[in-house]
Amino acid sequence: MMKFRFRRQGTDPQREKIKQELFAFSKTVEHGFPHQPSALAYDPELQLMAIGTKAGAVKVYGAPGVEFTGLHDDTTAVIQIHFLPGQGRLVSLLDDNTIHLWELTPTPPRQVGGVKRDGVVILQEVDNYSLPGRPGIESCSTTRVTVLLLLRSCDLLCVGTEGGGVYFLDLPSLSLKDGQTLLQDQVTQSLPEDYRCGKSLGPVESLQEHPRQAGKILIGYSRGLVVLWDVSSRQIEKLFLGKQQLESLVWECSGNLFVSSHSDGGYSVWAVVNDDCNNPQPVSSTIPYGPFPCKAINKILWRTTATGSPVLLYSGGMPRASYGDRHCLTIQQDTDHVTLDFTSRVIDFFTVHNVEQEKEFDDPSALVVLLEEELVVIDLQTSGWPSMPTPYLAPLHSSAITCSCHITSVPPKLWERLINAGRAQQGHEHAPGRWPICGGKNLAPPPKQQELLLTGHEDGTVRFWDASGIALTPLYKLSTANVFHTDCDSCDVPQDPGDDPDLQLEEEWPPFRKVGCFDPYSDDPRLGIQKISLCKYSNKLLVAGTAGQVIVLALSDERSDHTVDVAVVDLLQDREGFTWKGHDRLDPRLRPAPFPPGFQPQVLVQCMPPASVTAVALHAEWNLISFGTSHGFGLFDYQRRSAVLARCTLHPNDSLAMEGPLSRVKSLKKSLRQSFRRIRKSRVSGKKRTISTPTSKVQEANAALAEHEEMAPIQRRIEPRSADDSLSGVVRCLCFADTYLRDGTHHGPTLWAGTNSGSVYAYALVVPGVGSGRGSERGVAGESGGVCVEAVLGKEIQLMHRAPVVSISVLDGRAKPLPEPYEASQDLSIAPDMSNPHSVLIASEEQLKVFSLPKVSAKTKFKLTAHEGCRVRKVALVVFSSTAQEDYSEHTLVCLTNMGDMHLFSIPGLRPQVRYDCIRKEDISGIASCVFTRNGQGFYLISPSEYERFSLSAKAFTEPLCSVALERLSLTSDVTTMLPQTNGTLKNQIGQAEGQTEGLPSSLSSPLSDTPLSSPLSCADVTLESTGELTVEDVRDFLTTVDEEENNLKNIQEEEDRPPGILIN
């Protein structure tokens, strides 16, 4: 009998085929700015830009949508990158002193989700080389590479070293040319006696090829000596005896001059003349920000123009005492002088200019600056040198990301209004010029629908991003700071001045101008955005923050000066014995304030105590919002400006909930201490624990039943959680639904709330006018002071193990999720089935359960923690479309666990479909930041500045589709690009179902688990600084781990029904 009960079911070939047509896992593209960039290069022929990172990644960008990514075998920092112009090849230098050759390589077609797709082009490493040490010298520091120079012929690579030697490598073979090496001893012999002085020349700091005479290079040594060397004749043509420590060199385009920059903050101009003088002096030497000591000019560029005066660009050189901590780049032309002031370190920069030999002048059109936290492009052809908006590589973390929200199928009208609002914000800050990095061709078809990604930030802003394609483009930025009184009063400056030359002259000298949008500092941490909800049909936006502020905003095309209505909701309901020890509320602005076009605040609801908002829900058709904190939840009618409901969920022992999220050190210590006490207590006296609540008899009965019931051999015993756990009153989820709650014949509006202690509250709502032209009737009733919205408690459910409730969803009579507000009433979707009984799907951290309505009796369940040894972190109901049949789709429940894997279940049967390894289990921030789309895709943070985009659908995915014309190939390949992961793994383009991967090695079935923790993208470095949704439960995952072998048990048979552990009032 028992043997038959637990026998594994056989697989249905037809169902397996359908699953292949529906599900396929792939990581498609990385959105945002590369984490910890370290190198920059530009191909003027292909108009491609490459960025190297400290994690060993090389990313190539062209026109929007053209992207390629390569990853070195070792996670070693990329020091330099150089393109072989026009060939689709590049050379990289790593911090481990190895040189690598990369090229764009086509691959054969492959199968994805049962569908044959074209081959891809990947950026692939084809060769590498490491300089051998000098004979007789044990130390390898003399051959440590300091600088690379690729000659214009692209067949020779010059390698400067720390020992002062210059080596020459053949390309593309990366082989050392015998007899061509130039050692420092050979140069020293040609120096005058008074210059030698027994001192070393130092490392090679710069190598530059003559712009007119191929094969002649300038070699700059750290001591200050510059040598003009002829590679073909192996002769020194000229010596330039500099006396200041050298930083960089650059040729003037005619080859008659070159410029050197030095460590004292100055630069010198040298003339290259054909005379016998072997000891020329510089034509001029200047310390632009002297005479006081200045920092070094790290890099300098000299660009000629047809107008006469050259453009001089250099980084650094600031007065050491006054502005030594500034990150600056200076642009000079004749009397025009601007010092660009950035908020992060300058990594490298280049100009887009003429490179043809027949051109007499450089005529630079743009300056591209790679900073540690963002990319800035300056238009050099427009007066004032304004910055240009970036269509990609925007810094998502301009202020730390705290939450995110995805909107699919955005209506065209809303999309257009958002774009117009964003353009009005830019004003004259940005130049309208063409994006200069425009190589390659984006072959992806226009998106069938527009998608929005909304990100909430620590500084109180909400940013709207175009997530329809490969390039994540900024559309519009909303600031909530001007609703309150803060230290920096944004009401007085409604528009971010950015890099406006008229507003940014902070000092008379140097002429600073703030450039860029990265701002790691927040005026007030209470402004941080915690939750976002947008109704795309009514253009209503709900934003909630760290200090209990909940703001309802409406979209407007005109500027407005008005006062925001304020309402206060006390969630404690005068409960005695609780004193709030956290931060104060934000002071609202009581006078009219100016609000630019876009989303403008209408109502401010202040929760008291001002704890961080943990859940929100918006139903624009009913004009209702709901919000929850660690103290309780409330319901508010924003049309009538009146509170409908306030329910306290605190337990008498919830002292931690009164400290507030900003008491982080104290709270974390107390949380960990209580966690250990709870573990010890459960081991010693878990079976003797009593619960002093009105439901103690029910809980004791359920616990006794669980103790005496024989557990299935593949299940873990789950100890019931104590009712006095700290933060048990935290509201985790809220949900509006039009369903059956009181009886099976009358349906109506309801509100559902789930808490951290496993409690679910269901309220029946009386909303005047629902279903009969509600909008106008509600407006009349509100003005006349008539009927109000009412809320009556209908059901109260207590989950047996008191696991936190992660999600609540109501299913209609066809077991489909209910449509969003306005979708059914405006015939934008199929009307829900109201003739058959409804059900509610409640997902806790430990199990998934479907209850019938209105009786709230258990129908089906799946105990994920007992079976898989993991806890649910994120849940979404997703529609998966078939690749074989256009009209076939399935609604599926997607669960992300604390182990970083994705579990897909059918609804309402809750039968496991497939499981995919997605995120490393150590990456707490990535798991906490994950957000799903309605069509089977998702996003999660792989660093503070990058989102990883993935797809669980065989049909719906977004990946690069582009072509690049290469000289080394006879034909242009119009194929897609496959991007490797920057965390050290290739992206799995072919998703495997769990039953199909049992025979594979563990390293193949779970590639994401092999990522070394020393990587700059590991959780040890970045996971705790990029999201505001980390909880004590996330930290507990590190304290107690489960046996990984048990995590491989799959496809269990649904267990027999047991008495449900619920209490129904």
mmCIF file with all atom_site columns, N, CA, C and O in Angstrom, residues 176-198:
data_model
loop_
_atom_site.group_PDB
_atom_site.id
_atom_site.type_symbol
_atom_site.label_atom_id
_atom_site.label_alt_id
_atom_site.label_comp_id
_atom_site.label_asym_id
_atom_site.label_entity_id
_atom_site.label_seq_id
_atom_site.pdbx_PDB_ins_code
_atom_site.Cartn_x
_atom_site.Cartn_y
_atom_site.Cartn_z
_atom_site.occupancy
_atom_site.B_iso_or_equiv
_atom_site.pdbx_formal_charge
_atom_site.auth_seq_id
_atom_site.auth_comp_id
_atom_site.auth_asym_id
_atom_site.auth_atom_id
_atom_site.pdbx_PDB_model_num
ATOM 1  N N  . LEU A 1 176 ? 56.059 36.593 -30.223 1.00 0.00 ? 176 LEU A N  1
ATOM 2  C CA . LEU A 1 176 ? 57.105 37.579 -29.998 1.00 0.00 ? 176 LEU A CA 1
ATOM 3  C C  . LEU A 1 176 ? 58.053 37.624 -31.190 1.00 0.00 ? 176 LEU A C  1
ATOM 4  O O  . LEU A 1 176 ? 58.535 36.584 -31.671 1.00 0.00 ? 176 LEU A O  1
ATOM 5  N N  . LYS A 1 177 ? 58.342 38.828 -31.675 1.00 0.00 ? 177 LYS A N  1
ATOM 6  C CA . LYS A 1 177 ? 59.260 38.997 -32.808 1.00 0.00 ? 177 LYS A CA 1
ATOM 7  C C  . LYS A 1 177 ? 60.693 38.981 -32.275 1.00 0.00 ? 177 LYS A C  1
ATOM 8  O O  . LYS A 1 177 ? 61.074 39.805 -31.443 1.00 0.00 ? 177 LYS A O  1
ATOM 9  N N  . ASP A 1 178 ? 61.446 38.044 -32.765 1.00 0.00 ? 178 ASP A N  1
ATOM 10 C CA . ASP A 1 178 ? 62.830 37.912 -32.321 1.00 0.00 ? 178 ASP A CA 1
ATOM 11 C C  . ASP A 1 178 ? 63.668 39.060 -32.861 1.00 0.00 ? 178 ASP A C  1
ATOM 12 O O  . ASP A 1 178 ? 63.519 39.492 -34.009 1.00 0.00 ? 178 ASP A O  1
ATOM 13 N N  . GLY A 1 179 ? 64.539 39.558 -32.001 1.00 0.00 ? 179 GLY A N  1
ATOM 14 C CA . GLY A 1 179 ? 65.467 40.597 -32.425 1.00 0.00 ? 179 GLY A CA 1
ATOM 15 C C  . GLY A 1 179 ? 64.874 41.984 -32.519 1.00 0.00 ? 179 GLY A C  1
ATOM 16 O O  . GLY A 1 179 ? 65.568 42.929 -32.930 1.00 0.00 ? 179 GLY A O  1
ATOM 17 N N  . GLN A 1 180 ? 63.616 42.164 -32.167 1.00 0.00 ? 180 GLN A N  1
ATOM 18 C CA . GLN A 1 180 ? 62.977 43.471 -32.279 1.00 0.00 ? 180 GLN A CA 1
ATOM 19 C C  . GLN A 1 180 ? 62.866 44.184 -30.932 1.00 0.00 ? 180 GLN A C  1
ATOM 20 O O  . GLN A 1 180 ? 62.561 45.373 -30.885 1.00 0.00 ? 180 GLN A O  1
ATOM 21 N N  . THR A 1 181 ? 63.124 43.471 -29.844 1.00 0.00 ? 181 THR A N  1
ATOM 22 C CA . THR A 1 181 ? 62.928 44.047 -28.510 1.00 0.00 ? 181 THR A CA 1
ATOM 23 C C  . THR A 1 181 ? 63.873 45.219 -28.269 1.00 0.00 ? 181 THR A C  1
ATOM 24 O O  . THR A 1 181 ? 65.073 45.146 -28.569 1.00 0.00 ? 181 THR A O  1
ATOM 25 N N  . LEU A 1 182 ? 63.323 46.291 -27.731 1.00 0.00 ? 182 LEU A N  1
ATOM 26 C CA . LEU A 1 182 ? 64.106 47.475 -27.366 1.00 0.00 ? 182 LEU A CA 1
ATOM 27 C C  . LEU A 1 182 ? 64.194 47.517 -25.849 1.00 0.00 ? 182 LEU A C  1
ATOM 28 O O  . LEU A 1 182 ? 63.201 47.772 -25.169 1.00 0.00 ? 182 LEU A O  1
ATOM 29 N N  . LEU A 1 183 ? 65.406 47.268 -25.308 1.00 0.00 ? 183 LEU A N  1
ATOM 30 C CA . LEU A 1 183 ? 65.606 47.291 -23.868 1.00 0.00 ? 183 LEU A CA 1
ATOM 31 C C  . LEU A 1 183 ? 66.047 48.674 -23.416 1.00 0.00 ? 183 LEU A C  1
ATOM 32 O O  . LEU A 1 183 ? 66.585 49.469 -24.194 1.00 0.00 ? 183 LEU A O  1
ATOM 33 N N  . GLN A 1 184 ? 65.866 48.934 -22.146 1.00 0.00 ? 184 GLN A N  1
ATOM 34 C CA . GLN A 1 184 ? 66.190 50.259 -21.616 1.00 0.00 ? 184 GLN A CA 1
ATOM 35 C C  . GLN A 1 184 ? 67.683 50.547 -21.705 1.00 0.00 ? 184 GLN A C  1
ATOM 36 O O  . GLN A 1 184 ? 68.094 51.704 -21.882 1.00 0.00 ? 184 GLN A O  1
ATOM 37 N N  . ASP A 1 185 ? 68.510 49.501 -21.638 1.00 0.00 ? 185 ASP A N  1
ATOM 38 C CA . ASP A 1 185 ? 69.961 49.709 -21.715 1.00 0.00 ? 185 ASP A CA 1
ATOM 39 C C  . ASP A 1 185 ? 70.359 50.331 -23.043 1.00 0.00 ? 185 ASP A C  1
ATOM 40 O O  . ASP A 1 185 ? 71.269 51.174 -23.106 1.00 0.00 ? 185 ASP A O  1
ATOM 41 N N  . GLN A 1 186 ? 69.696 49.924 -24.131 1.00 0.00 ? 186 GLN A N  1
ATOM 42 C CA . GLN A 1 186 ? 70.023 50.490 -25.439 1.00 0.00 ? 186 GLN A CA 1
ATOM 43 C C  . GLN A 1 186 ? 69.706 51.976 -25.499 1.00 0.00 ? 186 GLN A C  1
ATOM 44 O O  . GLN A 1 186 ? 70.435 52.755 -26.119 1.00 0.00 ? 186 GLN A O  1
ATOM 45 N N  . VAL A 1 187 ? 68.629 52.378 -24.856 1.00 0.00 ? 187 VAL A N  1
ATOM 46 C CA . VAL A 1 187 ? 68.260 53.794 -24.855 1.00 0.00 ? 187 VAL A CA 1
ATOM 47 C C  . VAL A 1 187 ? 69.222 54.589 -23.968 1.00 0.00 ? 187 VAL A C  1
ATOM 48 O O  . VAL A 1 187 ? 69.640 55.699 -24.316 1.00 0.00 ? 187 VAL A O  1
ATOM 49 N N  . THR A 1 188 ? 69.595 54.021 -22.831 1.00 0.00 ? 188 THR A N  1
ATOM 50 C CA . THR A 1 188 ? 70.466 54.727 -21.894 1.00 0.00 ? 188 THR A CA 1
ATOM 51 C C  . THR A 1 188 ? 71.810 55.055 -22.533 1.00 0.00 ? 188 THR A C  1
ATOM 52 O O  . THR A 1 188 ? 72.402 56.113 -22.262 1.00 0.00 ? 188 THR A O  1
ATOM 53 N N  . GLN A 1 189 ? 72.302 54.182 -23.398 1.00 0.00 ? 189 GLN A N  1
ATOM 54 C CA . GLN A 1 189 ? 73.587 54.427 -24.043 1.00 0.00 ? 189 GLN A CA 1
ATOM 55 C C  . GLN A 1 189 ? 73.574 55.653 -24.929 1.00 0.00 ? 189 GLN A C  1
ATOM 56 O O  . GLN A 1 189 ? 74.621 56.262 -25.183 1.00 0.00 ? 189 GLN A O  1
ATOM 57 N N  . SER A 1 190 ? 72.408 56.054 -25.415 1.00 0.00 ? 190 SER A N  1
ATOM 58 C CA . SER A 1 190 ? 72.315 57.216 -26.305 1.00 0.00 ? 190 SER A CA 1
ATOM 59 C C  . SER A 1 190 ? 72.089 58.515 -25.550 1.00 0.00 ? 190 SER A C  1
ATOM 60 O O  . SER A 1 190 ? 72.017 59.581 -26.170 1.00 0.00 ? 190 SER A O  1
ATOM 61 N N  . LEU A 1 191 ? 71.981 58.452 -24.241 1.00 0.00 ? 191 LEU A N  1
ATOM 62 C CA . LEU A 1 191 ? 71.677 59.655 -23.463 1.00 0.00 ? 191 LEU A CA 1
ATOM 63 C C  . LEU A 1 191 ? 72.956 60.421 -23.130 1.00 0.00 ? 191 LEU A C  1
ATOM 64 O O  . LEU A 1 191 ? 74.041 59.824 -22.978 1.00 0.00 ? 191 LEU A O  1
ATOM 65 N N  . PRO A 1 192 ? 72.858 61.739 -22.993 1.00 0.00 ? 192 PRO A N  1
ATOM 66 C CA . PRO A 1 192 ? 74.016 62.520 -22.527 1.00 0.00 ? 192 PRO A CA 1
ATOM 67 C C  . PRO A 1 192 ? 74.398 62.089 -21.113 1.00 0.00 ? 192 PRO A C  1
ATOM 68 O O  . PRO A 1 192 ? 73.561 61.630 -20.338 1.00 0.00 ? 192 PRO A O  1
ATOM 69 N N  . GLU A 1 193 ? 75.648 62.279 -20.782 1.00 0.00 ? 193 GLU A N  1
ATOM 70 C CA . GLU A 1 193 ? 76.143 61.864 -19.486 1.00 0.00 ? 193 GLU A CA 1
ATOM 71 C C  . GLU A 1 193 ? 75.440 62.584 -18.342 1.00 0.00 ? 193 GLU A C  1
ATOM 72 O O  . GLU A 1 193 ? 75.126 61.982 -17.318 1.00 0.00 ? 193 GLU A O  1
ATOM 73 N N  . ASP A 1 194 ? 75.189 63.889 -18.533 1.00 0.00 ? 194 ASP A N  1
ATOM 74 C CA . ASP A 1 194 ? 74.571 64.630 -17.436 1.00 0.00 ? 194 ASP A CA 1
ATOM 75 C C  . ASP A 1 194 ? 73.127 64.237 -17.200 1.00 0.00 ? 194 ASP A C  1
ATOM 76 O O  . ASP A 1 194 ? 72.554 64.543 -16.156 1.00 0.00 ? 194 ASP A O  1
ATOM 77 N N  . TYR A 1 195 ? 72.500 63.546 -18.166 1.00 0.00 ? 195 TYR A N  1
ATOM 78 C CA . TYR A 1 195 ? 71.103 63.129 -17.982 1.00 0.00 ? 195 TYR A CA 1
ATOM 79 C C  . TYR A 1 195 ? 71.010 61.739 -17.353 1.00 0.00 ? 195 TYR A C  1
ATOM 80 O O  . TYR A 1 195 ? 70.013 61.403 -16.734 1.00 0.00 ? 195 TYR A O  1
ATOM 81 N N  . ARG A 1 196 ? 72.060 60.948 -17.535 1.00 0.00 ? 196 ARG A N  1
ATOM 82 C CA . ARG A 1 196 ? 72.011 59.596 -16.990 1.00 0.00 ? 196 ARG A CA 1
ATOM 83 C C  . ARG A 1 196 ? 71.992 59.646 -15.462 1.00 0.00 ? 196 ARG A C  1
ATOM 84 O O  . ARG A 1 196 ? 71.060 59.148 -14.829 1.00 0.00 ? 196 ARG A O  1
ATOM 85 N N  . CYS A 1 197 ? 73.016 60.213 -14.867 1.00 0.00 ? 197 CYS A N  1
ATOM 86 C CA . CYS A 1 197 ? 73.097 60.407 -13.409 1.00 0.00 ? 197 CYS A CA 1
ATOM 87 C C  . CYS A 1 197 ? 72.917 59.104 -12.637 1.00 0.00 ? 197 CYS A C  1
ATOM 88 O O  . CYS A 1 197 ? 72.540 59.118 -11.470 1.00 0.00 ? 197 CYS A O  1
ATOM 89 N N  . GLY A 1 198 ? 73.108 58.009 -13.323 1.00 0.00 ? 198 GLY A N  1
ATOM 90 C CA . GLY A 1 198 ? 72.972 56.729 -12.645 1.00 0.00 ? 198 GLY A CA 1
ATOM 91 C C  . GLY A 1 198 ? 71.553 56.347 -12.294 1.00 0.00 ? 198 GLY A C  1
ATOM 92 O O  . GLY A 1 198 ? 71.323 55.390 -11.550 1.00 0.00 ? 198 GLY A O  1
#
